[in-house]
Coordinates of C-alpha atoms in Angstrom, one line a residue:
X197 CA 38.2 -95.4 -27.6
X198 CA 34.8 -94.9 -26.0
X199 CA 32.1 -93.6 -28.3
X200 CA 30.4 -90.3 -27.7
X201 CA 27.4 -92.1 -26.3
X202 CA 29.6 -93.8 -23.8
X203 CA 31.2 -90.5 -22.8
X204 CA 27.7 -88.9 -22.5
X205 CA 26.5 -91.8 -20.4
X206 CA 29.6 -91.6 -18.1
X207 CA 29.0 -87.9 -17.7
X208 CA 25.4 -88.4 -16.8
X209 CA 26.2 -91.1 -14.3
X210 CA 28.8 -88.8 -12.7
X211 CA 26.3 -86.1 -12.4
X212 CA 23.7 -88.4 -10.9
X213 CA 26.2 -89.9 -8.4
X214 CA 27.3 -86.4 -7.4
X215 CA 23.7 -85.3 -6.9
X216 CA 23.0 -88.4 -4.9
X217 CA 26.0 -87.8 -2.7
X218 CA 25.1 -84.2 -2.1
X219 CA 21.5 -85.2 -1.1
X220 CA 22.9 -87.8 1.2
X221 CA 25.4 -85.3 2.7
X222 CA 22.7 -82.8 3.2
X223 CA 20.5 -85.3 5.0
X224 CA 23.3 -86.6 7.1
X225 CA 24.6 -83.1 8.2
X226 CA 23.0 -81.7 11.3
X227 CA 23.3 -78.2 12.6
X228 CA 25.5 -78.5 15.7
X229 CA 23.7 -77.8 19.0
X230 CA 26.7 -76.1 20.6
X231 CA 28.5 -73.0 19.5
X232 CA 32.3 -73.0 19.1
X233 CA 34.1 -72.5 22.4
X234 CA 35.0 -69.0 21.3
X235 CA 31.5 -68.0 22.3
X236 CA 32.7 -68.4 25.9
X237 CA 36.1 -66.9 25.6
X238 CA 39.1 -67.6 27.8
X239 CA 41.7 -65.2 29.2
X240 CA 45.3 -65.4 28.3
X241 CA 47.4 -65.9 31.5
X242 CA 50.9 -64.6 32.0
X243 CA 53.4 -66.0 34.5
X244 CA 56.5 -64.7 36.2
X245 CA 59.7 -66.5 35.7
X246 CA 59.1 -68.4 38.9
X247 CA 55.8 -69.8 37.6
X248 CA 53.5 -67.7 39.6
X249 CA 50.6 -65.8 37.8
X250 CA 51.5 -62.3 36.7
X251 CA 48.5 -61.1 34.8
X252 CA 45.3 -62.2 33.1
X253 CA 44.0 -60.4 30.1
X254 CA 40.6 -60.6 28.5
X255 CA 41.7 -59.9 25.0
X256 CA 38.5 -60.8 23.3
X257 CA 35.7 -58.4 23.8
X258 CA 32.3 -59.2 22.4
X259 CA 28.8 -57.8 23.1
X260 CA 25.6 -58.8 21.5
X261 CA 23.7 -56.1 19.6
X262 CA 20.2 -56.6 18.2
X263 CA 20.0 -56.0 14.4
X264 CA 17.5 -53.2 14.9
X265 CA 20.1 -51.2 16.8
X266 CA 22.6 -51.5 14.0
X267 CA 22.0 -48.6 11.5
X268 CA 20.7 -49.9 8.1
X269 CA 23.5 -48.0 6.3
X270 CA 26.1 -49.8 8.4
X271 CA 24.4 -53.2 7.7
X272 CA 24.4 -52.5 4.0
X273 CA 28.0 -51.3 4.0
X274 CA 28.9 -54.8 5.2
X275 CA 26.6 -56.5 2.8
X276 CA 27.9 -54.4 -0.1
X277 CA 31.5 -55.4 0.7
X278 CA 30.9 -59.0 1.5
X279 CA 27.7 -60.4 0.0
X280 CA 25.4 -58.0 -1.9
X281 CA 23.0 -60.9 -2.8
X282 CA 22.6 -62.1 0.8
X283 CA 18.8 -61.6 0.9
X284 CA 18.2 -63.5 -2.3
X285 CA 20.8 -66.3 -2.3
X286 CA 20.2 -69.8 -0.9
X287 CA 22.9 -69.4 1.8
X288 CA 25.8 -70.8 -0.4
X289 CA 27.7 -69.7 -3.5
X290 CA 28.0 -72.7 -5.9
X291 CA 30.6 -70.8 -7.9
X292 CA 32.6 -69.9 -4.9
X293 CA 32.5 -73.4 -3.4
X294 CA 33.6 -74.9 -6.8
X295 CA 36.5 -72.4 -7.0
X296 CA 37.5 -73.0 -3.4
X297 CA 37.4 -76.8 -3.8
X298 CA 39.5 -76.6 -7.0
X299 CA 42.1 -74.6 -5.1
X300 CA 42.1 -77.1 -2.2
X301 CA 42.6 -80.1 -4.5
X302 CA 45.2 -78.3 -6.7
X303 CA 47.1 -76.2 -4.2
X304 CA 46.2 -77.4 -0.7
X305 CA 44.2 -74.5 0.6
X306 CA 40.8 -72.9 0.1
X307 CA 40.1 -69.4 -0.8
X308 CA 37.1 -67.1 -1.1
X309 CA 33.6 -67.8 -2.3
X310 CA 31.8 -67.8 1.0
X311 CA 28.5 -66.1 1.5
X312 CA 27.7 -64.4 4.8
X313 CA 25.7 -67.4 5.8
X314 CA 28.7 -69.7 5.2
X315 CA 31.0 -67.3 7.1
X316 CA 28.6 -67.3 10.1
X317 CA 28.5 -71.1 10.1
X318 CA 32.3 -71.1 10.1
X319 CA 32.4 -68.6 12.9
X320 CA 30.1 -70.3 15.3
X321 CA 29.9 -74.0 14.4
X322 CA 33.2 -75.0 12.8
X323 CA 36.9 -74.5 13.0
X324 CA 39.1 -72.4 10.7
X325 CA 40.8 -75.3 9.0
X326 CA 41.0 -75.0 5.2
X327 CA 40.1 -78.5 4.1
X328 CA 37.6 -80.0 1.6
X329 CA 35.6 -81.7 4.3
X330 CA 35.2 -78.5 6.4
X331 CA 34.2 -76.6 3.2
X332 CA 31.5 -79.2 2.3
X333 CA 30.3 -79.4 5.9
X334 CA 30.1 -75.6 6.0
X335 CA 28.0 -75.6 2.8
X336 CA 25.6 -78.2 4.0
X337 CA 25.0 -76.5 7.4
X338 CA 24.6 -73.1 5.6
X339 CA 21.9 -74.6 3.3
X340 CA 20.0 -76.0 6.3
X341 CA 20.5 -72.9 8.4
X342 CA 19.1 -70.7 5.5
X343 CA 15.9 -72.8 5.6
X344 CA 15.5 -72.7 9.3
X345 CA 16.6 -69.1 10.3
X346 CA 15.5 -65.8 8.9
X347 CA 18.0 -63.8 6.9
X348 CA 17.8 -61.1 9.6
X349 CA 18.8 -63.5 12.4
X350 CA 21.7 -64.9 10.3
X351 CA 22.9 -61.4 9.6
X352 CA 22.5 -60.4 13.2
X353 CA 24.6 -63.4 14.3
X354 CA 27.2 -62.7 11.7
X355 CA 27.6 -59.1 12.7
X356 CA 27.9 -60.1 16.4
X357 CA 30.5 -62.9 15.9
X358 CA 32.8 -61.6 13.2
X359 CA 36.4 -60.6 14.1
X360 CA 37.4 -57.0 13.6
X361 CA 40.8 -56.9 15.2
X362 CA 42.0 -55.0 18.3
X363 CA 40.7 -57.9 20.3
X364 CA 37.1 -57.3 19.3
X365 CA 34.3 -59.6 18.0
X366 CA 31.1 -58.0 16.7
X367 CA 30.3 -54.6 15.4
X368 CA 29.4 -53.1 18.8
X369 CA 32.9 -53.7 20.3
X370 CA 34.5 -52.8 17.0
X371 CA 32.7 -49.4 17.0
X372 CA 34.0 -48.8 20.5
X373 CA 37.5 -49.9 19.7
X374 CA 37.9 -47.9 16.5
X375 CA 35.6 -44.9 17.1
X376 CA 34.9 -44.8 20.8
X377 CA 31.2 -45.0 20.4
X378 CA 28.3 -47.4 20.2
X379 CA 27.4 -49.0 16.8
X380 CA 24.1 -47.2 16.9
X381 CA 25.9 -43.9 16.3
X382 CA 27.9 -45.0 13.3
X383 CA 27.3 -43.6 9.8
X384 CA 27.7 -45.2 6.5
X385 CA 31.2 -44.0 6.0
X386 CA 32.4 -45.4 9.3
X387 CA 30.5 -48.6 8.6
X388 CA 32.3 -48.9 5.2
X389 CA 35.7 -48.8 7.0
X390 CA 34.7 -51.4 9.6
X391 CA 33.5 -53.6 6.8
X392 CA 37.0 -53.5 5.3
X393 CA 38.3 -55.1 8.5
X394 CA 36.4 -58.3 7.7
X395 CA 39.0 -58.9 5.0
X396 CA 41.7 -59.0 7.7
X397 CA 42.3 -56.4 10.4
X398 CA 46.0 -57.1 10.2
X399 CA 46.0 -55.7 6.6
X400 CA 43.4 -52.8 7.1
X401 CA 43.9 -51.4 10.6
X402 CA 45.6 -48.0 9.9
X403 CA 47.2 -48.0 13.3
X404 CA 49.5 -50.8 12.1
X405 CA 51.2 -48.9 9.3
X406 CA 51.1 -46.6 6.3
X407 CA 50.4 -49.5 3.9
X408 CA 47.5 -50.6 6.0
X409 CA 46.0 -47.1 5.9
X410 CA 46.4 -47.0 2.1
X411 CA 44.6 -50.3 1.7
X412 CA 41.9 -49.2 4.1
X413 CA 41.2 -46.0 2.2
X414 CA 40.9 -47.8 -1.1
X415 CA 38.6 -50.5 0.4
X416 CA 36.5 -47.8 2.1
X417 CA 36.0 -45.8 -1.1
X418 CA 35.2 -49.0 -3.1
X419 CA 32.6 -50.1 -0.5
X420 CA 30.8 -46.7 -0.6
X421 CA 30.8 -46.8 -4.4
X422 CA 29.5 -50.4 -4.3
X423 CA 26.6 -49.2 -2.0
X424 CA 25.6 -46.7 -4.7
X425 CA 25.9 -49.3 -7.4
X426 CA 23.4 -51.7 -5.6
X427 CA 21.0 -48.8 -4.7
X428 CA 21.6 -48.7 -1.0
X429 CA 23.3 -45.3 -0.9
X430 CA 22.2 -42.2 -2.9
X431 CA 24.8 -40.5 -5.1
X432 CA 24.2 -37.3 -3.2
X433 CA 24.9 -38.9 0.1
X434 CA 28.0 -40.6 -1.3
X435 CA 29.3 -37.2 -2.4
X436 CA 29.3 -36.1 1.2
X437 CA 31.8 -38.8 2.2
X438 CA 35.0 -37.5 0.7
X439 CA 37.2 -37.7 3.8
X440 CA 38.4 -41.0 5.2
X441 CA 36.9 -41.5 8.7
X442 CA 40.1 -41.9 10.7
X443 CA 39.7 -44.4 13.5
X444 CA 41.3 -43.9 16.9
X445 CA 45.1 -44.5 17.0
X446 CA 44.8 -47.4 19.4
X447 CA 42.3 -49.0 21.6
X448 CA 43.0 -49.5 25.3
X449 CA 43.8 -53.2 25.4
X450 CA 45.0 -52.9 29.0
X451 CA 43.1 -51.2 31.8
X452 CA 44.8 -51.8 35.1
X453 CA 47.4 -49.1 34.7
X454 CA 50.0 -51.1 36.5
X455 CA 53.6 -51.6 35.5
X456 CA 52.7 -55.2 34.6
X457 CA 50.7 -53.8 31.6
X458 CA 54.0 -52.9 30.0
X459 CA 55.3 -56.4 30.7
X460 CA 52.2 -57.9 29.2
X461 CA 52.5 -55.7 26.1
X462 CA 56.1 -56.7 25.5
X463 CA 55.4 -60.4 26.1
X464 CA 52.3 -60.5 23.9
X465 CA 54.2 -59.0 21.0
X466 CA 57.1 -61.4 21.4
X467 CA 54.8 -64.4 21.9
X468 CA 52.9 -63.8 18.7
X469 CA 56.1 -63.3 16.7
X470 CA 58.1 -66.2 18.1
X471 CA 55.2 -68.7 18.1
X472 CA 53.8 -67.5 14.7
X473 CA 50.4 -66.9 16.3
X474 CA 48.1 -64.5 14.3
X475 CA 46.4 -61.6 16.1
X476 CA 43.1 -63.4 15.6
X477 CA 44.3 -66.7 17.1
X478 CA 45.9 -64.9 20.0
X479 CA 42.8 -62.9 20.7
X480 CA 40.7 -66.1 20.9
X481 CA 42.5 -66.7 24.2
X482 CA 43.4 -69.8 26.1
X483 CA 47.2 -69.3 26.1
X484 CA 49.5 -69.7 29.0
X485 CA 52.5 -67.4 28.5
X486 CA 55.5 -68.1 30.7
X487 CA 57.6 -65.0 30.7
X488 CA 61.3 -64.3 31.6
X489 CA 60.4 -61.5 34.0
X490 CA 61.8 -61.8 37.4
X491 CA 59.3 -60.7 40.1
X492 CA 61.9 -59.4 42.6
X493 CA 64.0 -57.6 40.0
X494 CA 60.9 -55.9 38.6
X495 CA 59.9 -54.7 42.0
X496 CA 63.4 -53.4 42.7
X497 CA 63.6 -51.5 39.4
X498 CA 60.1 -50.1 39.8
X499 CA 60.9 -48.9 43.4
X500 CA 64.1 -47.3 42.2
X501 CA 62.3 -45.4 39.4
X502 CA 59.4 -44.5 41.6
X503 CA 61.8 -42.9 44.1
X504 CA 63.5 -41.0 41.3
X505 CA 60.2 -39.6 40.0
X506 CA 59.1 -38.5 43.5
X507 CA 62.4 -36.7 44.1
X508 CA 62.2 -35.0 40.7
X509 CA 58.7 -33.7 41.4
X510 CA 59.9 -32.3 44.7
X511 CA 62.9 -30.7 43.2
X512 CA 61.4 -29.3 40.0
X513 CA 57.7 -30.1 39.5
X514 CA 57.5 -28.4 36.1
X515 CA 60.3 -30.3 34.4
X516 CA 59.5 -33.5 36.2
X517 CA 56.2 -33.7 34.2
X518 CA 58.2 -34.4 31.0
X519 CA 60.8 -36.6 32.6
X520 CA 61.2 -40.2 31.4
X521 CA 63.1 -43.1 32.9
X522 CA 63.7 -45.9 30.4
X523 CA 65.3 -48.9 32.1
X524 CA 65.7 -52.6 31.5
X525 CA 67.6 -55.6 33.0
X526 CA 68.8 -58.3 30.6
X527 CA 70.6 -61.5 31.5
X528 CA 73.7 -62.7 29.5
X529 CA 71.5 -65.5 28.1
X530 CA 69.1 -63.0 26.5
X531 CA 66.3 -63.2 29.1
X532 CA 64.6 -59.8 29.7
X533 CA 64.4 -59.8 33.5
X534 CA 62.8 -56.5 34.2
X535 CA 61.7 -53.3 32.5
X536 CA 60.3 -49.9 33.4
X537 CA 57.9 -48.8 30.7
X538 CA 56.4 -45.7 32.2
X539 CA 54.3 -44.3 35.1
X540 CA 50.9 -45.7 34.0
X541 CA 49.9 -47.6 30.8
X542 CA 46.4 -46.0 30.9
X543 CA 47.8 -42.5 30.4
X544 CA 51.1 -43.4 28.6
X545 CA 51.1 -46.3 26.2
X546 CA 54.6 -45.1 25.2
X547 CA 57.1 -47.8 26.5
X548 CA 60.1 -46.0 27.9
X549 CA 62.2 -49.2 28.1
X550 CA 61.7 -50.0 24.4
X551 CA 61.9 -46.5 22.9
X552 CA 64.6 -45.5 20.4
X553 CA 64.5 -41.8 20.8
X554 CA 67.6 -40.5 22.6
X555 CA 71.3 -40.8 21.8
X556 CA 73.5 -43.2 23.7
X557 CA 76.2 -40.6 24.1
X558 CA 79.4 -41.7 25.8
X559 CA 77.7 -45.0 27.0
X560 CA 78.4 -46.1 23.4
X561 CA 82.2 -45.9 23.8
X562 CA 82.7 -49.6 24.7
X563 CA 81.5 -50.6 21.3
X564 CA 84.1 -48.4 19.6
X565 CA 86.7 -49.8 22.0
X566 CA 85.7 -53.4 21.1
X567 CA 85.8 -52.7 17.4
X568 CA 89.3 -51.3 17.6
X569 CA 90.6 -54.3 19.6
X570 CA 88.8 -56.7 17.3
X571 CA 89.8 -55.3 13.9
X572 CA 92.8 -53.1 14.4
X573 CA 93.4 -49.7 12.7
X574 CA 94.4 -48.3 9.4
X575 CA 96.5 -45.2 9.4
X576 CA 97.1 -45.2 5.7
X577 CA 94.7 -46.1 2.9
X578 CA 94.7 -49.8 1.8
X579 CA 97.4 -50.7 4.4
X580 CA 97.3 -53.8 6.5
X581 CA 95.5 -53.4 9.8
X582 CA 97.8 -52.5 12.8
X583 CA 96.8 -54.2 16.1
X584 CA 95.4 -52.1 18.9
X585 CA 95.7 -53.0 22.6
X586 CA 94.3 -51.5 25.8
X587 CA 97.7 -49.8 26.2
X588 CA 97.7 -48.1 22.8
X589 CA 98.1 -44.3 23.4
X590 CA 95.8 -41.7 21.9
X591 CA 95.6 -37.9 22.3
X592 CA 93.1 -37.2 25.1
X593 CA 93.1 -33.4 24.8
X594 CA 89.9 -31.5 24.1
X595 CA 89.4 -30.1 20.6
X596 CA 91.7 -32.6 18.8
X597 CA 91.0 -32.5 15.0
X598 CA 89.6 -35.7 13.6
X599 CA 91.8 -37.1 10.8
X600 CA 91.6 -39.6 8.0
X601 CA 94.5 -41.1 6.0
X602 CA 94.2 -38.1 3.6
X603 CA 94.2 -35.5 6.3
X604 CA 91.6 -33.6 8.4
X605 CA 87.9 -34.6 8.3
X606 CA 85.7 -31.9 6.9
X607 CA 82.0 -31.8 7.5
X608 CA 79.4 -30.8 4.9
X609 CA 79.5 -27.1 6.0
X610 CA 83.2 -27.0 5.2
X611 CA 84.5 -27.0 8.8
X612 CA 87.1 -29.3 10.3
X613 CA 85.6 -31.7 12.8
X614 CA 87.1 -31.7 16.2
X615 CA 86.5 -34.1 19.1
X616 CA 85.3 -32.6 22.4
X617 CA 85.5 -33.9 26.0
X618 CA 82.9 -33.4 28.7
X619 CA 83.6 -30.0 30.3
X620 CA 86.2 -29.3 27.6
X621 CA 88.8 -31.1 29.8
X622 CA 92.1 -32.2 28.4
X623 CA 94.0 -35.3 29.5
X624 CA 97.1 -35.4 27.3
X625 CA 98.4 -38.7 26.0
X626 CA 96.2 -41.5 27.4
X627 CA 95.8 -45.2 26.9
X628 CA 92.6 -46.5 25.5
X629 CA 91.8 -48.5 28.6
X630 CA 92.2 -45.5 30.8
X631 CA 90.3 -43.3 28.4
X632 CA 87.3 -45.7 28.6
X633 CA 87.5 -45.8 32.4
X634 CA 87.5 -42.0 32.6
X635 CA 85.0 -41.6 29.7
X636 CA 87.4 -39.4 27.6
X637 CA 85.8 -38.9 24.3
X638 CA 88.5 -37.7 22.0
X639 CA 90.6 -40.9 21.7
X640 CA 87.5 -42.9 20.7
X641 CA 86.3 -40.5 18.0
X642 CA 89.7 -40.9 16.4
X643 CA 89.8 -44.6 17.1
X644 CA 86.5 -45.0 15.3
X645 CA 87.9 -43.3 12.2
X646 CA 91.1 -45.4 12.3
X647 CA 89.2 -48.7 12.7
X648 CA 86.5 -47.8 10.2
X649 CA 83.0 -46.6 11.1
X650 CA 81.6 -49.5 9.2
X651 CA 83.5 -51.8 11.7
X652 CA 82.2 -49.8 14.6
X653 CA 78.6 -50.1 13.4
X654 CA 78.9 -53.8 12.7
X655 CA 80.4 -54.5 16.1
X656 CA 77.6 -52.6 17.9
X657 CA 75.0 -54.4 15.9
X658 CA 76.6 -57.8 16.5
X659 CA 76.6 -57.0 20.2
X660 CA 72.8 -56.4 20.2
X661 CA 72.0 -52.9 19.0
X662 CA 69.5 -52.6 16.1
X663 CA 70.7 -51.3 12.8
X664 CA 67.6 -49.0 12.6
X665 CA 68.9 -47.1 15.6
X666 CA 72.4 -46.5 14.3
X667 CA 71.9 -43.3 12.3
X668 CA 74.4 -41.8 9.9
X669 CA 77.9 -43.2 9.5
X670 CA 79.8 -40.0 10.4
X671 CA 82.5 -39.4 13.1
X672 CA 79.7 -38.5 15.6
X673 CA 78.7 -42.2 15.5
X674 CA 81.7 -43.0 17.8
X675 CA 80.4 -40.6 20.4
X676 CA 77.0 -42.2 20.6
X677 CA 74.7 -40.6 18.0
X678 CA 72.9 -43.9 17.8
X679 CA 69.6 -44.1 19.6
X680 CA 69.3 -47.6 21.1
X681 CA 66.5 -48.5 23.6
X682 CA 67.3 -49.4 27.2
X683 CA 66.6 -53.0 26.4
X684 CA 69.1 -53.0 23.6
X685 CA 71.8 -51.2 25.5
X686 CA 71.5 -53.7 28.4
X687 CA 71.7 -56.5 25.8
X688 CA 74.9 -55.0 24.3
X689 CA 76.7 -54.7 27.6
X690 CA 75.5 -58.3 28.5
X691 CA 77.4 -59.5 25.4
X692 CA 80.6 -58.3 27.0
X693 CA 79.8 -59.9 30.3
X694 CA 79.1 -63.2 28.4
X695 CA 82.7 -63.2 26.9
X696 CA 81.5 -61.9 23.6
X697 CA 78.5 -64.3 23.0
X698 CA 75.3 -62.6 22.2
X699 CA 71.7 -63.9 22.5
X700 CA 68.9 -61.7 21.2
X701 CA 66.8 -60.4 24.1
X702 CA 63.5 -62.3 24.6
X703 CA 60.6 -62.1 27.1
X704 CA 58.8 -65.5 26.7
X705 CA 60.4 -68.8 27.5
X706 CA 57.4 -71.2 27.0
X707 CA 53.8 -71.1 25.7
X708 CA 51.0 -73.6 26.1
X709 CA 47.4 -73.5 25.1
X710 CA 45.0 -75.5 27.3
X711 CA 48.0 -77.5 28.5
X712 CA 49.5 -78.3 25.1
X713 CA 52.9 -77.0 24.2
X714 CA 53.1 -74.4 21.5
X715 CA 56.2 -74.4 19.3
X716 CA 58.4 -71.3 20.1
X717 CA 61.4 -69.9 18.2
X718 CA 64.0 -69.4 20.9
X719 CA 67.0 -67.2 20.2
X720 CA 70.4 -69.0 20.0
X721 CA 73.7 -67.8 21.2
X722 CA 76.2 -66.5 18.6
X723 CA 79.7 -65.1 18.6
X724 CA 79.6 -61.3 18.5
X725 CA 83.2 -60.4 19.4
X726 CA 86.2 -62.4 20.4
X727 CA 86.2 -63.6 24.0
X728 CA 89.5 -61.9 24.8
X729 CA 88.2 -58.6 23.4
X730 CA 85.0 -58.9 25.5
X731 CA 87.1 -59.5 28.6
X732 CA 89.3 -56.5 27.9
X733 CA 86.1 -54.3 27.5
X734 CA 84.7 -55.7 30.8
X735 CA 88.0 -55.0 32.6
X736 CA 88.0 -51.3 31.4
X737 CA 84.3 -51.0 32.5
X738 CA 85.2 -52.5 35.9
X739 CA 87.9 -49.9 36.2
X740 CA 85.3 -47.2 35.2
X741 CA 83.0 -48.4 38.0
X742 CA 85.7 -48.5 40.6
X743 CA 86.9 -45.0 39.6
X744 CA 83.5 -43.5 40.5
X745 CA 82.0 -45.9 43.0
X746 CA 84.8 -47.8 44.7
X747 CA 83.1 -48.0 48.1
X748 CA 79.8 -49.4 46.8
X749 CA 80.8 -53.0 46.0
X750 CA 83.3 -55.4 47.6
X751 CA 86.6 -55.9 45.8
X752 CA 85.6 -59.4 44.8
X753 CA 82.4 -58.2 43.1
X754 CA 82.1 -58.7 39.4
X755 CA 80.7 -55.2 38.7
X756 CA 81.4 -53.2 35.6
X757 CA 79.7 -50.1 34.1
X758 CA 79.9 -46.5 33.0
X759 CA 77.8 -43.4 32.7
X760 CA 76.8 -41.9 29.4
X761 CA 76.3 -38.2 28.7
X762 CA 75.5 -36.2 25.6
X763 CA 77.0 -33.0 24.5
X764 CA 73.5 -31.4 24.0
X765 CA 72.3 -32.4 27.5
X766 CA 69.4 -34.4 25.9
X767 CA 70.0 -37.6 27.9
X768 CA 72.1 -39.3 30.6
X769 CA 72.7 -43.0 31.0
X770 CA 74.2 -45.5 33.3
X771 CA 74.8 -49.0 31.9
X772 CA 76.6 -51.8 33.6
X773 CA 76.7 -55.4 34.7
X774 CA 76.7 -57.3 37.9
X775 CA 77.9 -60.8 37.2
X776 CA 75.6 -62.2 34.4
X777 CA 73.0 -59.4 34.5
X778 CA 73.1 -56.1 32.7
X779 CA 71.0 -53.1 33.4
X780 CA 70.7 -49.9 31.3
X781 CA 69.0 -46.7 32.6
X782 CA 68.3 -43.6 30.5
X783 CA 66.9 -40.4 31.8
X784 CA 65.6 -37.8 29.4
X785 CA 62.8 -35.2 29.0
X786 CA 60.2 -35.3 26.3
X787 CA 56.7 -33.7 26.0
X788 CA 54.7 -36.6 24.4
X789 CA 51.8 -34.3 23.8
X790 CA 53.8 -32.3 21.3
X791 CA 56.6 -34.5 19.8
X792 CA 59.2 -37.1 20.3
X793 CA 62.0 -34.5 20.2
X794 CA 64.1 -34.7 23.4
X795 CA 64.3 -31.6 25.5
X796 CA 67.3 -30.4 27.5
X797 CA 67.5 -32.0 30.9
X798 CA 68.5 -28.8 32.7
X799 CA 69.5 -30.6 35.9
X800 CA 66.5 -32.9 36.2
X801 CA 68.7 -36.0 36.2
X802 CA 71.1 -34.7 38.9
X803 CA 70.4 -35.9 42.4
X804 CA 70.2 -33.4 45.3
X805 CA 73.4 -32.9 47.3
X806 CA 72.1 -34.8 50.2
X807 CA 70.9 -37.7 48.1
X808 CA 74.2 -37.8 46.2
X809 CA 76.3 -37.8 49.3
X810 CA 74.0 -40.4 51.0
X811 CA 74.4 -42.8 48.1
X812 CA 78.1 -42.0 47.6
X813 CA 77.7 -41.2 44.0
X814 CA 80.3 -39.1 42.3
X815 CA 79.7 -39.7 38.6
X816 CA 79.8 -37.1 35.8
X817 CA 77.5 -34.2 36.0
X818 CA 73.9 -35.1 35.4
X819 CA 74.5 -38.9 35.9
X820 CA 73.5 -39.2 39.6
X821 CA 69.9 -40.3 39.0
X822 CA 70.6 -42.9 36.4
X823 CA 73.3 -44.5 38.6
X824 CA 71.0 -44.4 41.7
X825 CA 68.3 -46.2 39.7
X826 CA 70.8 -48.7 38.3
X827 CA 72.3 -49.4 41.8
X828 CA 68.8 -49.9 43.2
X829 CA 67.9 -52.4 40.5
X830 CA 71.2 -54.3 40.7
X831 CA 71.5 -54.4 44.5
X832 CA 73.2 -56.1 46.2
X833 CA 76.4 -55.3 44.3
X834 CA 78.4 -58.3 45.2

């Protein structure tokens, strides 16, 4: 074994060698002459499905601001949160570097320990890779920079280049994005919140969720207390900041107001999720996003909705102000081909095509029908399932009591639940196929109970509806109490058109960055319902379309669809397929300035007599407008 003198000599030699290597590294490291390419940011470019450009977005917004124009309290809020010893340290944290290197060697990533000078170096000279070599280079450049630049210039550069989320770099743009004002007008409280974003806007932007807001409030309060602790905020002034300075709900990331803004929003959300791109990386720009949106179909859908809005304003200007037209076209292979998000993204960020706010109503009946055909029914408890066919007969009369194997179904108020038809019309004994074609509710409310509401729910979800939109598992589920979006309803009907194979709807087919392919998770097809069941549903929907609109498509056309109404007059739908494309249209009223509670339609979705006769529509009451939009989007029907 080596003696203690040998151990001591080895240790001294190691220290000497390490010191020599650091001196050599310091001498060999130069401050780069060029800033990172992020300093001259690129746009993200979006393309239509045919490869032609659709939109360019300048996600990253950055504006230089002299340090003298940034309030001292705001500067110290950042310093208190990030590096209180900034003005006295040598530009690096030896303890932090040691800890970061230990983590890198031991676990493969670096963490923490950076001074503001080091963070500035990383922002403008280096990449974000977490490696030993990058960390050492960062430290060497930081030491040299600290010797050559004033602390104020380093701090100014850091505050102007740091990422704050919402597509912003620098305190000036962050102040505008979160508080709608210049940084010069910020106070210490607002500065303390913005300082929290330096830890990661994805974790501290309150607009992204309740947990984010909780973290932001805790960090904000801690930062103000820290400012008092280091003598940069008086206790009396700290006492005035008791209320969290709520930032704006959202910044205006899009400013054209065109329908394409909704397309960009949908594609950007999907791209980041499917390609595992962080908000920060995406905001740096340089991405080419090839969407699934079909230019011609988008134009046809937009024209159809625009016409409907215009006619509604002429017919009833008051109610037309609160009218919404959620619509989407989805291919059987999952591609989202077109959506209608709203009248103007600048005035309404709410996306009507992706909203889950109104019930599906009788447009939900095909999922109940599919569940019955797929799983059969149970008339007695624990008995074997009895097969159901399209020719199975149910009671189609209005007011039929809903039954279970034990007897009548009672609701929580102690009343027997009875199924109701539109207009309280009775049909007598009727086959399930005919009941779906004529949109007779009562057979399907009972079929749902006989099949099992859990089976109805699972079938709808397998076909494409989200579990979060399904609501309570009570008899009303079979009559469409679920609140799917137009995109999801179109996706569900597309599953039937695809012989029971479902592909999750998606809006981006390929992503590149500066010409290099970016890995993208693409949805894969999966079996949702049996192929024979899907074909039976499609045949019933074809009969439904022919019963109402026989003269609007040639006999050879593969067109299927049905209207959907709700008992409380809160929404009307038309959902259907033309060959391999499915389109869903929902019309409803909602005053977004007050709540997301749907209002009665009161005739706003019914076309005028002249318009109805001109288009040949003869659907159920209130379904004229959704069908007219659907037909316009799906034309030609052949």
